[in-house]
Tab-separated table of C-alpha atoms (C1' of nucleotides) in Angstrom:
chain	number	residue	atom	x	y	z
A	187	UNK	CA	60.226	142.971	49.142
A	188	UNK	CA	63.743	142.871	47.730
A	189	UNK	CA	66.230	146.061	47.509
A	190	UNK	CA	67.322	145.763	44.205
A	191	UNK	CA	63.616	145.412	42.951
A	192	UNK	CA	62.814	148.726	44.741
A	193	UNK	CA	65.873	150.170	42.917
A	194	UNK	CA	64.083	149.206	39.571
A	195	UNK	CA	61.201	150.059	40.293
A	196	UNK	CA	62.325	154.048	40.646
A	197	UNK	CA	64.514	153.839	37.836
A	198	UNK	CA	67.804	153.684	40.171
A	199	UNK	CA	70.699	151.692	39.825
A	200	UNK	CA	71.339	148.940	41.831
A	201	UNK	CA	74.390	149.527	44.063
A	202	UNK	CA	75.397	147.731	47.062
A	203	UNK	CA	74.880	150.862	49.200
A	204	UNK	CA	71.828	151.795	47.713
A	205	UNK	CA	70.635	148.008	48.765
A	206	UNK	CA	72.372	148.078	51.867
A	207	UNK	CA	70.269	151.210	52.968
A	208	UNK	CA	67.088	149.667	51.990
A	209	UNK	CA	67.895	146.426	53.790
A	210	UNK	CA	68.921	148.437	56.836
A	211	UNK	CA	65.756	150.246	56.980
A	212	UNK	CA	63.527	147.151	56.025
A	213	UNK	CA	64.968	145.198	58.944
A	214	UNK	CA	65.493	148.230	61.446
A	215	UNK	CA	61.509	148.636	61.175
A	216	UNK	CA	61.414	152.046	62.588
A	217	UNK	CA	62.330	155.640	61.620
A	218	UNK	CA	65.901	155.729	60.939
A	219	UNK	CA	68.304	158.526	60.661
A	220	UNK	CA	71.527	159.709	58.521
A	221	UNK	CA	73.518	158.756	61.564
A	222	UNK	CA	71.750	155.335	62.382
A	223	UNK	CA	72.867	154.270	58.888
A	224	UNK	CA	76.250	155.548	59.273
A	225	UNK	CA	76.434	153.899	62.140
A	226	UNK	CA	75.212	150.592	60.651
A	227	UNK	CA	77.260	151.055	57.448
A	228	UNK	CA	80.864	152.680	58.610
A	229	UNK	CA	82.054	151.674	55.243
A	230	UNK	CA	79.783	153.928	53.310
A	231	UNK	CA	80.552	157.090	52.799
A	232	UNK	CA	78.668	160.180	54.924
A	233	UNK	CA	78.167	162.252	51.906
A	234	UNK	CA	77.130	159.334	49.795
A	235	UNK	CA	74.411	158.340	52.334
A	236	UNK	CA	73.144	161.774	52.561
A	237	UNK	CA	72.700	162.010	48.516
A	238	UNK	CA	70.975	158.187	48.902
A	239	UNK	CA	68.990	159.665	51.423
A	240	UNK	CA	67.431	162.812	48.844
A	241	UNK	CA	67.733	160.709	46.416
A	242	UNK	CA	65.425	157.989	47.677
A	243	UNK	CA	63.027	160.675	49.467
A	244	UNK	CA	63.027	162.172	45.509
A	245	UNK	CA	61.657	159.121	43.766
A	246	UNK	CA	59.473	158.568	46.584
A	247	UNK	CA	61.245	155.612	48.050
A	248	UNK	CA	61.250	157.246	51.658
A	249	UNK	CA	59.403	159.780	53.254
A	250	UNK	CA	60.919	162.354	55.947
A	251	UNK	CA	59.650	161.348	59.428
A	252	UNK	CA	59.209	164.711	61.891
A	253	UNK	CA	60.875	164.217	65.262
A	254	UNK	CA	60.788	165.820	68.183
A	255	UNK	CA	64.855	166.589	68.272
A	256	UNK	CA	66.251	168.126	65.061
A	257	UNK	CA	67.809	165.571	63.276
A	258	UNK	CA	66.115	163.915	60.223
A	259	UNK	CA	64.766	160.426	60.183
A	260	UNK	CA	63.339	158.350	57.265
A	261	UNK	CA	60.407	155.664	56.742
A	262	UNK	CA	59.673	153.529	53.601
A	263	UNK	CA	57.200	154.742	52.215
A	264	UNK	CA	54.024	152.834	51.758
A	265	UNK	CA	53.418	151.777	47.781
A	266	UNK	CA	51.471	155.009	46.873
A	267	UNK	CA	53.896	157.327	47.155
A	268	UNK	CA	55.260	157.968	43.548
A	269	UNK	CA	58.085	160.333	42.453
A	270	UNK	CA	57.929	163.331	44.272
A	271	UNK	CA	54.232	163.382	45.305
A	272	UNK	CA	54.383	161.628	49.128
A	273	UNK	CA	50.773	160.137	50.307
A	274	UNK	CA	52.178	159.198	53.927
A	275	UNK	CA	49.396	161.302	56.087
A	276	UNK	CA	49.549	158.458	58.695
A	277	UNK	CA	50.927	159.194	62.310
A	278	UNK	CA	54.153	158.586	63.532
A	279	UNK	CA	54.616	157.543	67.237
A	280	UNK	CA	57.904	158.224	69.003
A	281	UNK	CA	57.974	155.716	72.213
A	282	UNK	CA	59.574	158.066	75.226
A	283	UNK	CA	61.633	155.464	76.735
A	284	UNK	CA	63.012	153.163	73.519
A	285	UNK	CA	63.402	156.165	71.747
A	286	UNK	CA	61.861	154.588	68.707
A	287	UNK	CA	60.170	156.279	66.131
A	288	UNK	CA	57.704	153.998	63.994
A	289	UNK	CA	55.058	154.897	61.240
A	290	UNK	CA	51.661	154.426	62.684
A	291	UNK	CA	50.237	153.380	58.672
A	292	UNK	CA	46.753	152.679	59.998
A	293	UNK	CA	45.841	155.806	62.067
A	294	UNK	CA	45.694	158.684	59.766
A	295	UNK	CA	46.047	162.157	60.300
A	296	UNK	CA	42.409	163.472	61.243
A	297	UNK	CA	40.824	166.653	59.435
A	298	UNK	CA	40.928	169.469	62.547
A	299	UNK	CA	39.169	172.647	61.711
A	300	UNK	CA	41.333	175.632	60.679
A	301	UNK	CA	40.604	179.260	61.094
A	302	UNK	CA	39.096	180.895	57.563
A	303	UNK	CA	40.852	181.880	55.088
A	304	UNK	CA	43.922	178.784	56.077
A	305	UNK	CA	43.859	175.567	53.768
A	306	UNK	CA	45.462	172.587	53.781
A	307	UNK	CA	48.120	170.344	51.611
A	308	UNK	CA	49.795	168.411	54.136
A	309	UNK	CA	50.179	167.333	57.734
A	310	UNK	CA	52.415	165.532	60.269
A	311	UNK	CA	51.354	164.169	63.193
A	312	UNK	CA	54.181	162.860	65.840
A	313	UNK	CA	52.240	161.399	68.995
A	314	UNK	CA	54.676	160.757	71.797
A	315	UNK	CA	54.174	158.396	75.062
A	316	UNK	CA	55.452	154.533	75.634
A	317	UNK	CA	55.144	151.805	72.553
A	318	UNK	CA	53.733	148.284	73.368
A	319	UNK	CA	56.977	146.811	73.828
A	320	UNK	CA	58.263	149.186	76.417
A	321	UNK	CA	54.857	149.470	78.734
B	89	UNK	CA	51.969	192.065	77.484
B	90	UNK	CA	55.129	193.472	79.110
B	91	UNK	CA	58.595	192.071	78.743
B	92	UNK	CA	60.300	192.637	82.252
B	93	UNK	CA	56.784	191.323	84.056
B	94	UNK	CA	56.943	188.071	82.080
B	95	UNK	CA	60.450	187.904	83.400
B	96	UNK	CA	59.713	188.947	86.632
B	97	UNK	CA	56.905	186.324	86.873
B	98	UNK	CA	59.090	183.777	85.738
B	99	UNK	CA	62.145	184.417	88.252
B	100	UNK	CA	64.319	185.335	86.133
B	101	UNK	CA	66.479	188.419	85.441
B	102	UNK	CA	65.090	191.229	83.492
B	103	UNK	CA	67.834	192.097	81.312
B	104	UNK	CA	68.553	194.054	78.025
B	105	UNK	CA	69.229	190.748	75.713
B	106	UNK	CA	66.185	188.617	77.485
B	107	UNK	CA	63.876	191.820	77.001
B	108	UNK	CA	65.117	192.239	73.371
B	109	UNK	CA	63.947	188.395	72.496
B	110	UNK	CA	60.721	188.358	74.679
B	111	UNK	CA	59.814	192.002	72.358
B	112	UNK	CA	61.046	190.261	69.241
B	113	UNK	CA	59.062	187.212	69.692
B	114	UNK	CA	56.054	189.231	70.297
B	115	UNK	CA	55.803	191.442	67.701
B	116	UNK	CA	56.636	188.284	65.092
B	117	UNK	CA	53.809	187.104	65.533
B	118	UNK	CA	54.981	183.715	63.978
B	119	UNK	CA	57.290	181.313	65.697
B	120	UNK	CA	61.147	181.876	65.327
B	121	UNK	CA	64.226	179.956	64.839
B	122	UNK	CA	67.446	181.038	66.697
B	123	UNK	CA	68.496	182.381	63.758
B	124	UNK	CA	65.937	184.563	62.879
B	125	UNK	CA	66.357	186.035	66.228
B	126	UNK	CA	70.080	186.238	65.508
B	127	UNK	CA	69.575	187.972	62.591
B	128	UNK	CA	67.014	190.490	64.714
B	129	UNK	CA	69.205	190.856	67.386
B	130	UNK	CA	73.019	191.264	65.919
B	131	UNK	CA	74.653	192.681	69.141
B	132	UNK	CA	73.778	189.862	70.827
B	133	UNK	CA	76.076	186.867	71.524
B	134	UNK	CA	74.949	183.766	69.429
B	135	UNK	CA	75.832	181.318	72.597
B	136	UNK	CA	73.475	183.789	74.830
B	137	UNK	CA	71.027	183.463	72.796
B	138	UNK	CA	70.705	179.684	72.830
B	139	UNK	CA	71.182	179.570	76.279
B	140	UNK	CA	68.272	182.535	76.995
B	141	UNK	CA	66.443	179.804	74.468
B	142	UNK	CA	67.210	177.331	76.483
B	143	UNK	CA	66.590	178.916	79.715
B	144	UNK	CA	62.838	180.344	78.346
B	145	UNK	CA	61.343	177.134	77.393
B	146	UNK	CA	62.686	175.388	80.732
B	147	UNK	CA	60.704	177.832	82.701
B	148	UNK	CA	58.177	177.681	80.646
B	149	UNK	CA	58.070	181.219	78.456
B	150	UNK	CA	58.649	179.571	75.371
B	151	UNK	CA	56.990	175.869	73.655
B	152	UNK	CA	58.933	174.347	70.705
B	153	UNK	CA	57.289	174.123	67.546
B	154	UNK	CA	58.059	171.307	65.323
B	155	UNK	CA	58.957	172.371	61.952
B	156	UNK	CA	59.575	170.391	59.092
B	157	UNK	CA	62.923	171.959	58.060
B	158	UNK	CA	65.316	170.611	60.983
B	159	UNK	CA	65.473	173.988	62.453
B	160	UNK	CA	63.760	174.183	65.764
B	161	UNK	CA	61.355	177.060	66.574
B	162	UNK	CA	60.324	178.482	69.451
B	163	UNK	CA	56.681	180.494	70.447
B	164	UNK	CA	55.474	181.757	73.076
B	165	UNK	CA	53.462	180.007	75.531
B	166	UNK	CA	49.884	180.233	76.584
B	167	UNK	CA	49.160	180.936	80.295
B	168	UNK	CA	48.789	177.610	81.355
B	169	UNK	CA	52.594	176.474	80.864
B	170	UNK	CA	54.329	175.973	84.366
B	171	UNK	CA	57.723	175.814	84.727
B	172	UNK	CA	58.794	172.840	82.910
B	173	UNK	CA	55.286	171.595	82.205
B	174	UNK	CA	53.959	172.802	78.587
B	175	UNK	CA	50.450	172.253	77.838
B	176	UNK	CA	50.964	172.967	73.807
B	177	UNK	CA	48.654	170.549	72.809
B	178	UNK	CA	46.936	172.691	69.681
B	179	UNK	CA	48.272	172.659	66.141
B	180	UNK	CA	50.737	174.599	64.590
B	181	UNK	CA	50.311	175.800	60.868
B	182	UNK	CA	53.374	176.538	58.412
B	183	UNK	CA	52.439	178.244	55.177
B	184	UNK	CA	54.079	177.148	52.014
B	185	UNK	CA	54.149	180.536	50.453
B	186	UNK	CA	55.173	182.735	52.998
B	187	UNK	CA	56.910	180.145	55.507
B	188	UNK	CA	55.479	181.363	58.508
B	189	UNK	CA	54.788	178.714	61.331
B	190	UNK	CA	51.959	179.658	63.835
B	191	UNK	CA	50.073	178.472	66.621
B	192	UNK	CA	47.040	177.620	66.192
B	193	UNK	CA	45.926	177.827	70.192
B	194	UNK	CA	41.920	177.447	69.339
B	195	UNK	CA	42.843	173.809	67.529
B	196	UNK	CA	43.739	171.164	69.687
B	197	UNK	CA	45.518	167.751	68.975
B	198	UNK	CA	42.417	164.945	68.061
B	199	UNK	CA	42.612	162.097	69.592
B	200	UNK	CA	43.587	159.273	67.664
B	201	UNK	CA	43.372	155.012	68.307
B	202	UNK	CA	46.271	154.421	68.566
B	203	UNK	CA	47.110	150.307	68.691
B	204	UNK	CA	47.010	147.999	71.233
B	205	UNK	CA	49.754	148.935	74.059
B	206	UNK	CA	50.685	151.817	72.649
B	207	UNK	CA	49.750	155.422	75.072
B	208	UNK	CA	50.203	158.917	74.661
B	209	UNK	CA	51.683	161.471	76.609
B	210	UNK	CA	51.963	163.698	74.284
B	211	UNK	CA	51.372	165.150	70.718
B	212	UNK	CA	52.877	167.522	67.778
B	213	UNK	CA	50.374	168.268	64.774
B	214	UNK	CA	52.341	170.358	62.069
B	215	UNK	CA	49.603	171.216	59.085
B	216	UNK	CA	50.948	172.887	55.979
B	217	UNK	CA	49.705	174.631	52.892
B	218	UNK	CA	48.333	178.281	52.882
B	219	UNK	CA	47.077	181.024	55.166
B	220	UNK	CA	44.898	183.533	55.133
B	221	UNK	CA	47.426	186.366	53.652
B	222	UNK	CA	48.621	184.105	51.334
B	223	UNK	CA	45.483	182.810	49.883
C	234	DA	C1'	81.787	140.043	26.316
C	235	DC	C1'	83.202	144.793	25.456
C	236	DA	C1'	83.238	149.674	24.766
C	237	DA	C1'	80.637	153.984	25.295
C	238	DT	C1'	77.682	156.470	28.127
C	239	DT	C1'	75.740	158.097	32.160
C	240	DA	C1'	74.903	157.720	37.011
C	241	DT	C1'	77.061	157.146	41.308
C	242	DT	C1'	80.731	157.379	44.634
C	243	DG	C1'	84.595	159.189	47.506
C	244	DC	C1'	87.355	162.911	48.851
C	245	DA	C1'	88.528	167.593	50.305
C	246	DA	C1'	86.903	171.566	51.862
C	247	DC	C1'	83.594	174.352	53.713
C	248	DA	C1'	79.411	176.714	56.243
C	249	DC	C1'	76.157	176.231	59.798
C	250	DT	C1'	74.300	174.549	64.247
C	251	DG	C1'	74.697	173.678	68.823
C	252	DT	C1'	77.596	172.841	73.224
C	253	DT	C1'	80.978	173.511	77.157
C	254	DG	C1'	84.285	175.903	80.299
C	255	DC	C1'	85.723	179.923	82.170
C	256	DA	C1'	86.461	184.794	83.249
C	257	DA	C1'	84.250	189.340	83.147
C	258	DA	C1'	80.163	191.922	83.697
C	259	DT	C1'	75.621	192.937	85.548
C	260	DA	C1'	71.082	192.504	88.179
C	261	DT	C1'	69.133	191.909	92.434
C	262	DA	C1'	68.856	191.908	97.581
C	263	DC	C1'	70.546	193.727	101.677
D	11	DG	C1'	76.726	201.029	97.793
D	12	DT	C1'	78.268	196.536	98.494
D	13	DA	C1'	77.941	191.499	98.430
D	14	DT	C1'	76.097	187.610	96.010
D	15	DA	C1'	74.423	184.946	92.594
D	16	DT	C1'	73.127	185.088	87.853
D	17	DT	C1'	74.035	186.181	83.273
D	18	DT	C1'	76.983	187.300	79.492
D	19	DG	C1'	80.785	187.022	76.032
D	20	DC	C1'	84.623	184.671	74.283
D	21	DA	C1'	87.317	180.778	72.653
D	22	DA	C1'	87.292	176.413	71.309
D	23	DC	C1'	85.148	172.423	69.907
D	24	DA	C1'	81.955	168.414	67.959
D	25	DG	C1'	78.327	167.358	64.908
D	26	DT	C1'	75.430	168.114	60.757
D	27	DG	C1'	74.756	168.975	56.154
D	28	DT	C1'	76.424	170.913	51.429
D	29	DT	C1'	79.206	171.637	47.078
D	30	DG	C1'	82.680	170.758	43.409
D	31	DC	C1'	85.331	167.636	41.136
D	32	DA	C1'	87.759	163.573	39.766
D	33	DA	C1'	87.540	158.546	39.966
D	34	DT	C1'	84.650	154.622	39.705
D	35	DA	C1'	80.991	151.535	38.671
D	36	DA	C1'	76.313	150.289	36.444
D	37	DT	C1'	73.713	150.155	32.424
D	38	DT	C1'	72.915	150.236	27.275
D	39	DG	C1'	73.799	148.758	22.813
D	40	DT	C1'	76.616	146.143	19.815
DNA sequence: ACAATTATTGCAACACTGTTGCAAATATAC
DNA sequence: GTATATTTGCAACAGTGTTGCAATAATTGT
């Protein structure tokens, strides 16, 4: 999977931010936030990478990841997400000691039984305890 | 439910501001943000009222609620939180229409397989779309 | 390859959120 | 009522996220 082909794919322009966020988060492999990329890209600027950030979670590039703290982080998203409309009702784990925060794309978010009158659109589901690589 | 005895059984202080966000937090009904309890309680010092936050969830009055704006919200625990230990494991709802987060203390977390190595501790399930009033 | 067009970037400035240190005030225990 | 330990309020600060606008760069068509 190649950044700039992503890009195209969601009617973006190729820039070497935009590609250099998408690499970062393709290699990273977990959850990512604003200031992980910041951190990883000093030469970009902040408020650019927050408007890649909506931008990319507009056109369905990445999806928001919930996490326990209060800062934002951000997934790829798998390949049916399309503009706008997100499909990622998979788990996310957050590993207690790495601090790592990874999409769980096979376990999905089970049906639970809500009180009457309560429907649903959406869930999230953050499971925390230790990942495989820190046990 | 009485302010000053959930105080009281908590060792802590009964006192006007701790009283005033214990009462407010009751009668919401849904879980609140610090600001909403700013905005309820405007003689009260904002730094106070992070640390009374702070101080409530440590002894275990108050659980976090994960919300999907970055915000964090507080509720009020069931019995069975100790002093540092919460047992929130049951969902939390947020409607889309009237943005009200709530506990939902009669659904608890599923289980989920999780992969190989991986073990949980612990678990936040945030389902969204429409309750009962808003229906 | 070049100009015109449109999207994207960088900067300045700002509002909001959350934290720390310290002195003054207040609740409890005696 | 007084002593003691906790709690509060203030000032000051660091971090997070947003908006407006001018400068810049990517595409489109020729």
């Amino acid at each position: 999977m190649d950044a700039s082909k992503i890009l195209g794919n969601h009617q973006l322009r190729s820039t070497a931010i935009r590609r250099n966020v998408i690499e970062f988060i393709l290699n990273e492999g977990a959850a990512v936030s604003h200031q992980d990329i910041e951190k990883a890209l000093p030469q970009a600027d902040r408020v650019t990478l927050y408007r890649t950030l909506a931008t990319f979670e507009e056109k369905g590039i990445l999806h928001q990841v919930l996490d326990d703290e209060s800062v934002k982080k951000y997934a790829l998203c798998g390949t049916d997400c399309g503009g706008g409309h997100h499909h990622d009702d998979h788990a996310h784990f957050k590993c207690e000691k790495c601090e790592e925060t990874v999409c769980l794309d096979e376990v999905s978010i089970p049906a639970v039984g809500l009180p009457v009158g309560y429907s649903r659109t959406s869930a999230n589901l953050l499971i925390m305890g230790t990942c495989r690589a820190c046990a």
